[in-house]
PDB file of C-alpha atoms in Angstrom:
ATOM      1  CA  MET A   2     -54.366 -35.998  18.185  1.00 77.00           C
ATOM      2  CA  ARG A   3     -50.361 -34.735  18.081  1.00 92.00           C
ATOM      3  CA  GLY A   4     -49.185 -32.488  20.707  1.00 96.00           C
ATOM      4  CA  LEU A   5     -46.883 -32.178  23.416  1.00 98.00           C
ATOM      5  CA  THR A   6     -46.761 -33.630  27.153  1.00 98.00           C
ATOM      6  CA  VAL A   7     -44.804 -30.937  29.924  1.00 98.00           C
ATOM      7  CA  VAL A   8     -42.104 -32.530  31.212  1.00 98.00           C
ATOM      8  CA  SER A   9     -41.278 -29.282  32.977  1.00 98.00           C
ATOM      9  CA  PRO A  10     -43.410 -26.049  32.941  1.00 98.00           C
ATOM     10  CA  GLY A  11     -40.317 -23.666  34.272  1.00 98.00           C
ATOM     11  CA  PRO A  12     -41.255 -20.957  36.105  1.00 98.00           C
ATOM     12  CA  LEU A  13     -44.591 -19.460  34.586  1.00 98.00           C
ATOM     13  CA  ALA A  14     -45.862 -20.986  31.671  1.00 98.00           C
ATOM     14  CA  THR A  15     -49.104 -19.900  29.891  1.00 98.00           C
ATOM     15  CA  PHE A  16     -51.287 -20.077  26.762  1.00 98.00           C
ATOM     16  CA  GLN A  17     -51.606 -16.644  25.212  1.00 98.00           C
ATOM     17  CA  ASP A  18     -52.917 -14.802  22.465  1.00 98.00           C
ATOM     18  CA  PHE A  19     -53.600 -11.634  20.943  1.00 98.00           C
ATOM     19  CA  GLY A  20     -56.361 -11.680  24.542  1.00 96.00           C
ATOM     20  CA  ARG A  21     -60.038 -10.389  25.144  1.00 96.00           C
ATOM     21  CA  PRO A  22     -60.145  -6.885  23.931  1.00 92.00           C
ATOM     22  CA  GLY A  23     -63.542  -4.830  24.341  1.00 90.00           C
ATOM     23  CA  TYR A  24     -64.892  -6.184  27.509  1.00 88.00           C
ATOM     24  CA  ALA A  25     -63.296  -2.622  29.832  1.00 86.00           C
ATOM     25  CA  HIS A  26     -66.360  -1.379  30.269  1.00 85.00           C
ATOM     26  CA  LEU A  27     -67.424  -4.372  32.003  1.00 86.00           C
ATOM     27  CA  GLY A  28     -64.400  -5.221  34.345  1.00 86.00           C
ATOM     28  CA  VAL A  29     -62.354  -7.793  31.802  1.00 89.00           C
ATOM     29  CA  PRO A  30     -58.480  -6.825  31.406  1.00 88.00           C
ATOM     30  CA  VAL A  31     -57.737  -7.641  27.650  1.00 94.00           C
ATOM     31  CA  SER A  32     -54.623 -10.007  28.487  1.00 96.00           C
ATOM     32  CA  GLY A  33     -52.835 -11.928  25.815  1.00 97.00           C
ATOM     33  CA  ALA A  34     -49.016 -11.982  25.081  1.00 98.00           C
ATOM     34  CA  ALA A  35     -47.104  -9.845  27.253  1.00 98.00           C
ATOM     35  CA  ASP A  36     -44.712  -9.384  23.809  1.00 98.00           C
ATOM     36  CA  LEU A  37     -47.326  -9.208  21.498  1.00 97.00           C
ATOM     37  CA  GLY A  38     -44.635  -8.914  18.393  1.00 96.00           C
ATOM     38  CA  SER A  39     -42.683 -11.755  19.151  1.00 97.00           C
ATOM     39  CA  LEU A  40     -46.176 -14.176  19.695  1.00 97.00           C
ATOM     40  CA  ARG A  41     -46.903 -13.044  16.557  1.00 96.00           C
ATOM     41  CA  GLN A  42     -43.445 -13.329  14.747  1.00 96.00           C
ATOM     42  CA  ALA A  43     -43.595 -17.042  16.205  1.00 96.00           C
ATOM     43  CA  ASN A  44     -47.113 -18.172  14.779  1.00 95.00           C
ATOM     44  CA  ARG A  45     -45.837 -16.698  11.169  1.00 94.00           C
ATOM     45  CA  LEU A  46     -42.780 -19.020  11.170  1.00 95.00           C
ATOM     46  CA  VAL A  47     -44.873 -21.865  11.268  1.00 94.00           C
ATOM     47  CA  GLY A  48     -47.808 -21.159   8.976  1.00 92.00           C
ATOM     48  CA  ASN A  49     -50.381 -20.320  11.868  1.00 93.00           C
ATOM     49  CA  PRO A  50     -52.603 -16.969  12.220  1.00 92.00           C
ATOM     50  CA  GLU A  51     -51.009 -14.719  14.200  1.00 94.00           C
ATOM     51  CA  SER A  52     -53.245 -15.088  16.806  1.00 95.00           C
ATOM     52  CA  ALA A  53     -53.249 -18.568  17.088  1.00 95.00           C
ATOM     53  CA  VAL A  54     -52.395 -19.768  20.499  1.00 97.00           C
ATOM     54  CA  ALA A  55     -49.429 -20.218  21.669  1.00 98.00           C
ATOM     55  CA  ILE A  56     -46.996 -21.114  25.206  1.00 98.00           C
ATOM     56  CA  GLU A  57     -45.853 -17.783  27.001  1.00 98.00           C
ATOM     57  CA  THR A  58     -42.512 -19.270  28.955  1.00 98.00           C
ATOM     58  CA  THR A  59     -41.086 -16.943  31.689  1.00 98.00           C
ATOM     59  CA  LEU A  60     -36.897 -17.015  32.653  1.00 97.00           C
ATOM     60  CA  GLY A  61     -36.734 -20.554  31.105  1.00 97.00           C
ATOM     61  CA  GLY A  62     -36.806 -23.669  32.621  1.00 97.00           C
ATOM     62  CA  TRP A  63     -39.758 -25.090  30.223  1.00 98.00           C
ATOM     63  CA  SER A  64     -39.581 -28.513  28.464  1.00 98.00           C
ATOM     64  CA  ALA A  65     -41.727 -31.046  26.649  1.00 98.00           C
ATOM     65  CA  ARG A  66     -42.043 -33.946  24.518  1.00 98.00           C
ATOM     66  CA  ALA A  67     -43.552 -34.318  21.093  1.00 98.00           C
ATOM     67  CA  ARG A  68     -46.572 -36.759  20.743  1.00 97.00           C
ATOM     68  CA  GLY A  69     -46.357 -38.137  17.322  1.00 96.00           C
ATOM     69  CA  HIS A  70     -44.620 -35.341  14.841  1.00 95.00           C
ATOM     70  CA  VAL A  71     -45.010 -31.697  15.456  1.00 96.00           C
ATOM     71  CA  VAL A  72     -43.623 -28.273  13.999  1.00 95.00           C
ATOM     72  CA  LEU A  73     -42.556 -25.489  16.314  1.00 97.00           C
ATOM     73  CA  ALA A  74     -40.762 -22.549  16.436  1.00 97.00           C
ATOM     74  CA  VAL A  75     -38.950 -20.323  19.782  1.00 98.00           C
ATOM     75  CA  THR A  76     -39.402 -16.238  19.095  1.00 97.00           C
ATOM     76  CA  GLY A  77     -38.397 -13.472  21.686  1.00 97.00           C
ATOM     77  CA  PRO A  78     -35.324 -13.079  23.515  1.00 95.00           C
ATOM     78  CA  ALA A  79     -32.499 -15.759  21.327  1.00 95.00           C
ATOM     79  CA  THR A  80     -32.232 -18.483  23.802  1.00 95.00           C
ATOM     80  CA  ALA A  81     -30.033 -21.887  23.074  1.00 96.00           C
ATOM     81  CA  VAL A  82     -33.254 -23.851  22.370  1.00 97.00           C
ATOM     82  CA  ARG A  83     -32.068 -27.979  22.159  1.00 98.00           C
ATOM     83  CA  ILE A  84     -34.081 -31.416  20.575  1.00 97.00           C
ATOM     84  CA  ASP A  85     -33.154 -34.184  22.291  1.00 97.00           C
ATOM     85  CA  GLY A  86     -30.043 -32.390  24.211  1.00 96.00           C
ATOM     86  CA  ARG A  87     -28.580 -30.800  20.411  1.00 97.00           C
ATOM     87  CA  VAL A  88     -28.800 -27.411  20.418  1.00 97.00           C
ATOM     88  CA  VAL A  89     -31.048 -25.618  17.820  1.00 95.00           C
ATOM     89  CA  GLY A  90     -31.126 -21.869  18.522  1.00 92.00           C
ATOM     90  CA  SER A  91     -34.310 -19.691  18.370  1.00 96.00           C
ATOM     91  CA  HIS A  92     -35.651 -18.018  15.376  1.00 96.00           C
ATOM     92  CA  ALA A  93     -36.513 -21.125  12.869  1.00 95.00           C
ATOM     93  CA  ALA A  94     -39.182 -23.729  12.780  1.00 95.00           C
ATOM     94  CA  VAL A  95     -37.613 -27.114  14.088  1.00 95.00           C
ATOM     95  CA  GLY A  96     -39.328 -30.462  13.562  1.00 94.00           C
ATOM     96  CA  LEU A  97     -39.582 -33.163  16.440  1.00 95.00           C
ATOM     97  CA  PRO A  98     -40.121 -36.509  15.650  1.00 96.00           C
ATOM     98  CA  ASP A  99     -42.588 -38.796  18.191  1.00 97.00           C
ATOM     99  CA  GLY A 100     -41.008 -38.986  21.522  1.00 97.00           C
ATOM    100  CA  SER A 101     -38.626 -36.278  21.089  1.00 98.00           C
ATOM    101  CA  LEU A 102     -38.054 -33.463  23.474  1.00 98.00           C
ATOM    102  CA  ILE A 103     -38.070 -29.776  23.644  1.00 98.00           C
ATOM    103  CA  GLU A 104     -36.114 -27.705  26.161  1.00 98.00           C
ATOM    104  CA  VAL A 105     -36.695 -23.780  26.370  1.00 98.00           C
ATOM    105  CA  PRO A 106     -33.535 -22.333  28.114  1.00 97.00           C
ATOM    106  CA  ALA A 107     -33.127 -19.272  30.009  1.00 97.00           C
ATOM    107  CA  PRO A 108     -32.567 -16.299  27.406  1.00 95.00           C
ATOM    108  CA  ALA A 109     -29.583 -14.822  28.171  1.00 92.00           C
ATOM    109  CA  HIS A 110     -30.737 -11.464  28.185  1.00 93.00           C
ATOM    110  CA  GLY A 111     -35.100 -10.646  28.557  1.00 95.00           C
ATOM    111  CA  CYS A 112     -37.898 -12.281  30.072  1.00 97.00           C
ATOM    112  CA  ARG A 113     -40.275 -14.018  27.995  1.00 98.00           C
ATOM    113  CA  ASN A 114     -40.141 -16.434  24.735  1.00 98.00           C
ATOM    114  CA  TYR A 115     -43.109 -18.136  23.118  1.00 98.00           C
ATOM    115  CA  VAL A 116     -43.391 -21.778  21.908  1.00 98.00           C
ATOM    116  CA  ALA A 117     -46.017 -21.903  18.553  1.00 97.00           C
ATOM    117  CA  ALA A 118     -46.847 -25.385  17.338  1.00 97.00           C
ATOM    118  CA  ARG A 119     -47.523 -25.605  13.696  1.00 95.00           C
ATOM    119  CA  GLY A 120     -52.027 -25.911  14.046  1.00 94.00           C
ATOM    120  CA  GLY A 121     -52.260 -23.765  17.455  1.00 95.00           C
ATOM    121  CA  PHE A 122     -52.521 -24.886  20.215  1.00 97.00           C
ATOM    122  CA  VAL A 123     -56.795 -26.312  20.840  1.00 97.00           C
ATOM    123  CA  VAL A 124     -57.752 -24.652  24.076  1.00 97.00           C
ATOM    124  CA  PRO A 125     -60.781 -23.910  25.128  1.00 96.00           C
ATOM    125  CA  PRO A 126     -61.300 -19.972  24.613  1.00 96.00           C
ATOM    126  CA  ILE A 127     -63.323 -17.529  27.595  1.00 95.00           C
ATOM    127  CA  LEU A 128     -64.692 -14.680  25.714  1.00 95.00           C
ATOM    128  CA  GLY A 129     -63.523 -15.339  22.553  1.00 95.00           C
ATOM    129  CA  SER A 130     -59.389 -16.230  23.975  1.00 97.00           C
ATOM    130  CA  ALA A 131     -57.531 -18.744  25.311  1.00 97.00           C
ATOM    131  CA  SER A 132     -55.501 -16.711  27.152  1.00 98.00           C
ATOM    132  CA  THR A 133     -54.188 -16.976  30.985  1.00 97.00           C
ATOM    133  CA  ASP A 134     -55.233 -13.373  32.702  1.00 96.00           C
ATOM    134  CA  THR A 135     -52.887 -14.076  35.638  1.00 95.00           C
ATOM    135  CA  LEU A 136     -54.648 -10.557  37.299  1.00 92.00           C
ATOM    136  CA  SER A 137     -57.873 -11.746  37.278  1.00 90.00           C
ATOM    137  CA  GLY A 138     -58.078 -15.308  36.472  1.00 93.00           C
ATOM    138  CA  LEU A 139     -59.876 -15.884  33.244  1.00 94.00           C
ATOM    139  CA  GLY A 140     -58.984 -18.542  30.620  1.00 96.00           C
ATOM    140  CA  PRO A 141     -56.803 -21.496  31.479  1.00 97.00           C
ATOM    141  CA  ASP A 142     -54.843 -22.590  34.421  1.00 97.00           C
ATOM    142  CA  PRO A 143     -50.698 -22.019  34.050  1.00 98.00           C
ATOM    143  CA  LEU A 144     -49.463 -25.086  32.624  1.00 98.00           C
ATOM    144  CA  ARG A 145     -48.515 -28.434  34.815  1.00 98.00           C
ATOM    145  CA  GLU A 146     -45.613 -30.869  34.910  1.00 98.00           C
ATOM    146  CA  SER A 147     -47.199 -33.801  33.013  1.00 97.00           C
ATOM    147  CA  GLU A 148     -50.261 -31.377  31.749  1.00 98.00           C
ATOM    148  CA  GLU A 149     -51.237 -33.032  27.615  1.00 98.00           C
ATOM    149  CA  LEU A 150     -51.193 -30.039  24.977  1.00 98.00           C
ATOM    150  CA  HIS A 151     -52.923 -30.529  21.877  1.00 97.00           C
ATOM    151  CA  ILE A 152     -51.907 -29.569  18.501  1.00 97.00           C
ATOM    152  CA  GLY A 153     -54.732 -28.798  15.986  1.00 94.00           C
ATOM    153  CA  GLU A 154     -54.566 -29.381  12.465  1.00 86.00           C
ATOM    154  CA  THR A 155     -54.282 -26.820  10.084  1.00 75.00           C
ATOM    155  CA  ALA A 156     -55.184 -26.688   6.138  1.00 62.00           C
ATOM    156  CA  LEU A 157     -52.378 -23.449   5.247  1.00 69.00           C
ATOM    157  CA  GLU A 158     -49.479 -23.705   3.023  1.00 72.00           C
ATOM    158  CA  TRP A 159     -45.999 -24.106   4.351  1.00 77.00           C
ATOM    159  CA  PRO A 160     -44.580 -20.590   5.270  1.00 81.00           C
ATOM    160  CA  PRO A 161     -42.384 -18.754   2.871  1.00 74.00           C
ATOM    161  CA  GLU A 162     -39.758 -17.941   5.434  1.00 77.00           C
ATOM    162  CA  THR A 163     -38.809 -20.438   8.772  1.00 83.00           C
ATOM    163  CA  VAL A 164     -36.285 -18.761   9.778  1.00 85.00           C
ATOM    164  CA  ALA A 165     -35.879 -15.214  10.951  1.00 87.00           C
ATOM    165  CA  PRO A 166     -33.396 -13.179  12.898  1.00 81.00           C
ATOM    166  CA  GLY A 167     -33.379 -13.388  16.539  1.00 79.00           C
ATOM    167  CA  PRO A 168     -33.619  -9.894  18.365  1.00 79.00           C
ATOM    168  CA  PRO A 169     -29.700  -7.867  18.853  1.00 74.00           C
ATOM    169  CA  ALA A 170     -28.879  -8.942  22.609  1.00 71.00           C
ATOM    170  CA  PRO A 171     -29.861  -5.365  24.940  1.00 70.00           C
ATOM    171  CA  GLY A 172     -27.592  -6.104  27.388  1.00 82.00           C
ATOM    172  CA  ARG A 173     -29.273  -4.868  30.440  1.00 89.00           C
ATOM    173  CA  TYR A 174     -29.677  -1.176  29.860  1.00 92.00           C
ATOM    174  CA  HIS A 175     -33.227  -0.219  28.100  1.00 95.00           C
ATOM    175  CA  GLU A 176     -34.642   2.955  26.067  1.00 96.00           C
ATOM    176  CA  LEU A 177     -38.085   3.188  26.268  1.00 97.00           C
ATOM    177  CA  THR A 178     -39.914   5.677  24.276  1.00 98.00           C
ATOM    178  CA  ILE A 179     -43.160   7.757  26.124  1.00 98.00           C
ATOM    179  CA  ARG A 180     -45.804  10.128  25.142  1.00 97.00           C
ATOM    180  CA  ARG A 181     -47.301  12.196  27.297  1.00 97.00           C
ATOM    181  CA  GLY A 182     -50.282  10.811  29.954  1.00 95.00           C
ATOM    182  CA  PRO A 183     -53.831  12.084  30.635  1.00 94.00           C
ATOM    183  CA  ARG A 184     -52.249  12.541  33.900  1.00 94.00           C
ATOM    184  CA  TYR A 185     -48.624  13.645  33.463  1.00 95.00           C
ATOM    185  CA  ASP A 186     -49.035  18.097  34.481  1.00 93.00           C
ATOM    186  CA  ASP A 187     -49.835  16.287  37.920  1.00 92.00           C
ATOM    187  CA  LEU A 188     -46.311  15.993  38.076  1.00 94.00           C
ATOM    188  CA  ALA A 189     -44.541  18.730  40.374  1.00 93.00           C
ATOM    189  CA  ASP A 190     -41.534  17.768  37.306  1.00 94.00           C
ATOM    190  CA  PRO A 191     -42.625  16.477  34.617  1.00 93.00           C
ATOM    191  CA  ALA A 192     -39.507  15.872  33.241  1.00 94.00           C
ATOM    192  CA  ALA A 193     -38.042  13.801  35.913  1.00 94.00           C
ATOM    193  CA  LEU A 194     -39.475  10.987  34.668  1.00 95.00           C
ATOM    194  CA  SER A 195     -37.303  11.316  31.512  1.00 94.00           C
ATOM    195  CA  ARG A 196     -34.304  12.545  33.883  1.00 94.00           C
ATOM    196  CA  ILE A 197     -33.993   9.474  36.523  1.00 95.00           C
ATOM    197  CA  THR A 198     -32.463   6.479  35.698  1.00 95.00           C
ATOM    198  CA  TRP A 199     -34.581   3.974  36.513  1.00 96.00           C
ATOM    199  CA  THR A 200     -34.416  -0.257  37.841  1.00 97.00           C
ATOM    200  CA  VAL A 201     -36.415  -3.088  37.047  1.00 97.00           C
ATOM    201  CA  ASN A 202     -37.678  -4.017  41.002  1.00 97.00           C
ATOM    202  CA  PRO A 203     -37.944  -7.751  41.370  1.00 97.00           C
ATOM    203  CA  ALA A 204     -41.913  -7.653  41.961  1.00 96.00           C
ATOM    204  CA  SER A 205     -42.216  -7.173  38.156  1.00 97.00           C
ATOM    205  CA  ASN A 206     -44.972  -9.789  36.219  1.00 97.00           C
ATOM    206  CA  ARG A 207     -46.845  -9.606  34.107  1.00 97.00           C
ATOM    207  CA  ILE A 208     -49.324  -7.147  35.857  1.00 97.00           C
ATOM    208  CA  GLY A 209     -47.029  -4.533  35.676  1.00 97.00           C
ATOM    209  CA  VAL A 210     -43.015  -3.339  35.589  1.00 98.00           C
ATOM    210  CA  ARG A 211     -41.925  -1.960  38.765  1.00 97.00           C
ATOM    211  CA  LEU A 212     -39.191   0.433  38.583  1.00 97.00           C
ATOM    212  CA  ASP A 213     -37.012   1.774  41.153  1.00 96.00           C
ATOM    213  CA  ALA A 214     -34.484   4.819  41.766  1.00 91.00           C
ATOM    214  CA  LEU A 215     -31.898   4.735  44.506  1.00 77.00           C
ATOM    215  CA  ASP A 216     -31.134   8.512  44.879  1.00 79.00           C
ATOM    216  CA  ASP A 217     -34.751   9.594  43.402  1.00 83.00           C
ATOM    217  CA  ALA A 218     -38.077   9.872  42.689  1.00 84.00           C
ATOM    218  CA  LEU A 219     -41.179  11.424  40.791  1.00 91.00           C
ATOM    219  CA  HIS A 220     -43.460  13.768  43.113  1.00 89.00           C
ATOM    220  CA  HIS A 221     -46.959  14.670  42.679  1.00 89.00           C
ATOM    221  CA  ARG A 222     -48.033  18.567  42.690  1.00 88.00           C
ATOM    222  CA  ALA A 223     -48.664  19.579  45.723  1.00 85.00           C
ATOM    223  CA  GLY A 224     -52.563  20.056  46.438  1.00 80.00           C
ATOM    224  CA  LEU A 225     -54.119  18.337  43.741  1.00 79.00           C
ATOM    225  CA  PRO A 226     -57.734  16.738  44.985  1.00 79.00           C
ATOM    226  CA  ALA A 227     -58.068  13.187  45.886  1.00 78.00           C
ATOM    227  CA  GLN A 228     -58.429  11.355  42.200  1.00 80.00           C
ATOM    228  CA  PRO A 229     -60.873   9.271  41.383  1.00 82.00           C
ATOM    229  CA  SER A 230     -60.347   5.756  39.520  1.00 86.00           C
ATOM    230  CA  GLU A 231     -60.354   5.997  35.946  1.00 87.00           C
ATOM    231  CA  GLY A 232     -59.655   3.923  32.886  1.00 89.00           C
ATOM    232  CA  VAL A 233     -56.337   2.544  32.497  1.00 92.00           C
ATOM    233  CA  PRO A 234     -54.757   1.545  29.261  1.00 94.00           C
ATOM    234  CA  LEU A 235     -51.871  -1.045  28.269  1.00 96.00           C
ATOM    235  CA  GLY A 236     -48.683   0.751  28.484  1.00 97.00           C
ATOM    236  CA  ALA A 237     -49.818   3.413  31.193  1.00 97.00           C
ATOM    237  CA  VAL A 238     -46.903   4.278  33.174  1.00 97.00           C
ATOM    238  CA  GLN A 239     -48.435   5.269  36.614  1.00 96.00           C
ATOM    239  CA  VAL A 240     -47.237   7.397  39.371  1.00 95.00           C
ATOM    240  CA  PRO A 241     -48.557   6.068  42.790  1.00 92.00           C
ATOM    241  CA  PRO A 242     -47.647   8.171  46.015  1.00 90.00           C
ATOM    242  CA  SER A 243     -44.173   6.405  46.420  1.00 91.00           C
ATOM    243  CA  GLY A 244     -43.242   8.378  43.477  1.00 92.00           C
ATOM    244  CA  GLN A 245     -41.698   4.614  41.755  1.00 95.00           C
ATOM    245  CA  PRO A 246     -43.310   4.451  38.363  1.00 96.00           C
ATOM    246  CA  VAL A 247     -45.041   1.224  37.452  1.00 97.00           C
ATOM    247  CA  LEU A 248     -44.913  -0.303  33.337  1.00 98.00           C
ATOM    248  CA  PHE A 249     -48.410  -2.226  33.189  1.00 98.00           C
ATOM    249  CA  LEU A 250     -48.621  -5.416  30.646  1.00 98.00           C
ATOM    250  CA  ALA A 251     -50.889  -7.513  29.109  1.00 97.00           C
ATOM    251  CA  ASP A 252     -52.827  -8.402  32.833  1.00 96.00           C
ATOM    252  CA  HIS A 253     -53.341  -4.655  34.088  1.00 95.00           C
ATOM    253  CA  PRO A 254     -56.264  -3.669  35.991  1.00 93.00           C
ATOM    254  CA  VAL A 255     -58.791  -2.095  33.825  1.00 91.00           C
ATOM    255  CA  THR A 256     -59.047   1.070  36.293  1.00 90.00           C
ATOM    256  CA  GLY A 257     -56.671   2.390  38.504  1.00 89.00           C
ATOM    257  CA  GLY A 258     -56.400   5.454  41.346  1.00 87.00           C
ATOM    258  CA  TYR A 259     -53.308   6.935  40.424  1.00 91.00           C
ATOM    259  CA  PRO A 260     -52.210   9.135  37.743  1.00 92.00           C
ATOM    260  CA  VAL A 261     -50.930   8.018  34.668  1.00 96.00           C
ATOM    261  CA  ALA A 262     -48.657  10.378  33.807  1.00 96.00           C
ATOM    262  CA  ALA A 263     -47.791   8.498  30.238  1.00 97.00           C
ATOM    263  CA  VAL A 264     -48.198   6.115  28.479  1.00 98.00           C
ATOM    264  CA  LEU A 265     -45.523   3.740  26.435  1.00 98.00           C
ATOM    265  CA  THR A 266     -45.770   3.241  22.647  1.00 98.00           C
ATOM    266  CA  ALA A 267     -46.900  -0.148  21.382  1.00 96.00           C
ATOM    267  CA  GLU A 268     -42.993  -1.492  20.591  1.00 96.00           C
ATOM    268  CA  SER A 269     -42.077   0.116  24.137  1.00 97.00           C
ATOM    269  CA  VAL A 270     -44.832  -1.927  25.863  1.00 98.00           C
ATOM    270  CA  ASP A 271     -42.834  -5.534  23.851  1.00 97.00           C
ATOM    271  CA  ARG A 272     -39.932  -4.637  24.820  1.00 96.00           C
ATOM    272  CA  ALA A 273     -40.999  -3.596  28.631  1.00 98.00           C
ATOM    273  CA  ALA A 274     -42.065  -7.226  28.525  1.00 98.00           C
ATOM    274  CA  GLN A 275     -38.781  -8.479  28.262  1.00 97.00           C
ATOM    275  CA  LEU A 276     -37.018  -6.603  31.258  1.00 97.00           C
ATOM    276  CA  VAL A 277     -36.025  -8.407  34.284  1.00 96.00           C
ATOM    277  CA  ALA A 278     -34.775  -7.488  37.434  1.00 96.00           C
ATOM    278  CA  GLY A 279     -31.970  -5.280  37.613  1.00 96.00           C
ATOM    279  CA  ASP A 280     -32.272  -3.965  34.172  1.00 96.00           C
ATOM    280  CA  THR A 281     -32.123  -0.224  33.934  1.00 96.00           C
ATOM    281  CA  VAL A 282     -34.480   1.519  31.918  1.00 96.00           C
ATOM    282  CA  ARG A 283     -34.549   5.675  30.805  1.00 96.00           C
ATOM    283  CA  LEU A 284     -38.011   6.440  29.558  1.00 97.00           C
ATOM    284  CA  HIS A 285     -37.351   8.895  26.216  1.00 97.00           C
ATOM    285  CA  LEU A 286     -40.747  11.165  25.407  1.00 96.00           C
ATOM    286  CA  ALA A 287     -42.033  11.194  22.141  1.00 91.00           C
TER     287      ALA A 287
END
C-alpha cells in the first residue's frame, strides 16, 4: 500500500479529521483539527472529501519519505515545504516519487500546518473519528519516528484547482471576534475583555490558548454564588479567578466550572489555533 514513513514528527504531529461530534453528553469532546478551514483546504487541493484524515503538524520539524508515488498538499500558515531539499512552497498539490523526502519546516508566522494525501490516510476510527484527542487520550497516538503511514485509494476525479492562495502573513498582532457568552455579565467590567491587549502564554496547546495581560486582568462581580460545572462549547472564552482568559480549542473539556464570558466565532477559532507564544491579541465584540 502507498504511504509515508515518518522521518521526524517535529514537536507534535497527529492525525486529525472533523472529530467526534454528538458525544458531549457522554463526556467525549469533539476534538478534530484545531484549524478546520486549513484541513478542508488541504483535502480539497488533493481531491479528497473535506473530512478526510490528514496530519496536523505543530511548529514544523515534520518530515516523511514516500512509499510509492503519492500526491500531497500542505496548508495552514505559509511555509517553505521542501521535496528532496528543493523548496516547493505550500498551498499546492505536489507529487512525490517513491523514496522522495518531504519536509514541512516551521512557518514564519503561525503554529499548525496540515498535510493531506490524495486518498486520505488510513487510520482505524474510534467513535467515528481518527482524530487524536490530547486531553482524553482517544484516537491514535501522536506520530512517531519511523512510523509507517498508509494512504487509501480514491475514485474521485482530479480536483479542478491544485493551487490555492495562502493566508497573508499575520505578524504577531491578531484581532479575534467574540460574541457574548452565558456569563458575560458575571464580569465586573465586561468591556475590559475587549479593551485589554492580551499576550499569548507559552502554556497553550490544543486544549486552549492562555492569555496574559501585564498590567491588567478581568474581575468577577463581587458576591457571585459558586458556579456549578456546566457545558462549554468550542471557542469558549473562559475566565478563571486569575482574570487571565483561556480560549478553548479543539481538545477542550466538555464541562467547566469557570464563567464563559464570551465565545469566539468559527473563523476566529481557526485563527486562534494558529497563535504562538508572545503573540498579542485583541478581542472584539460582534
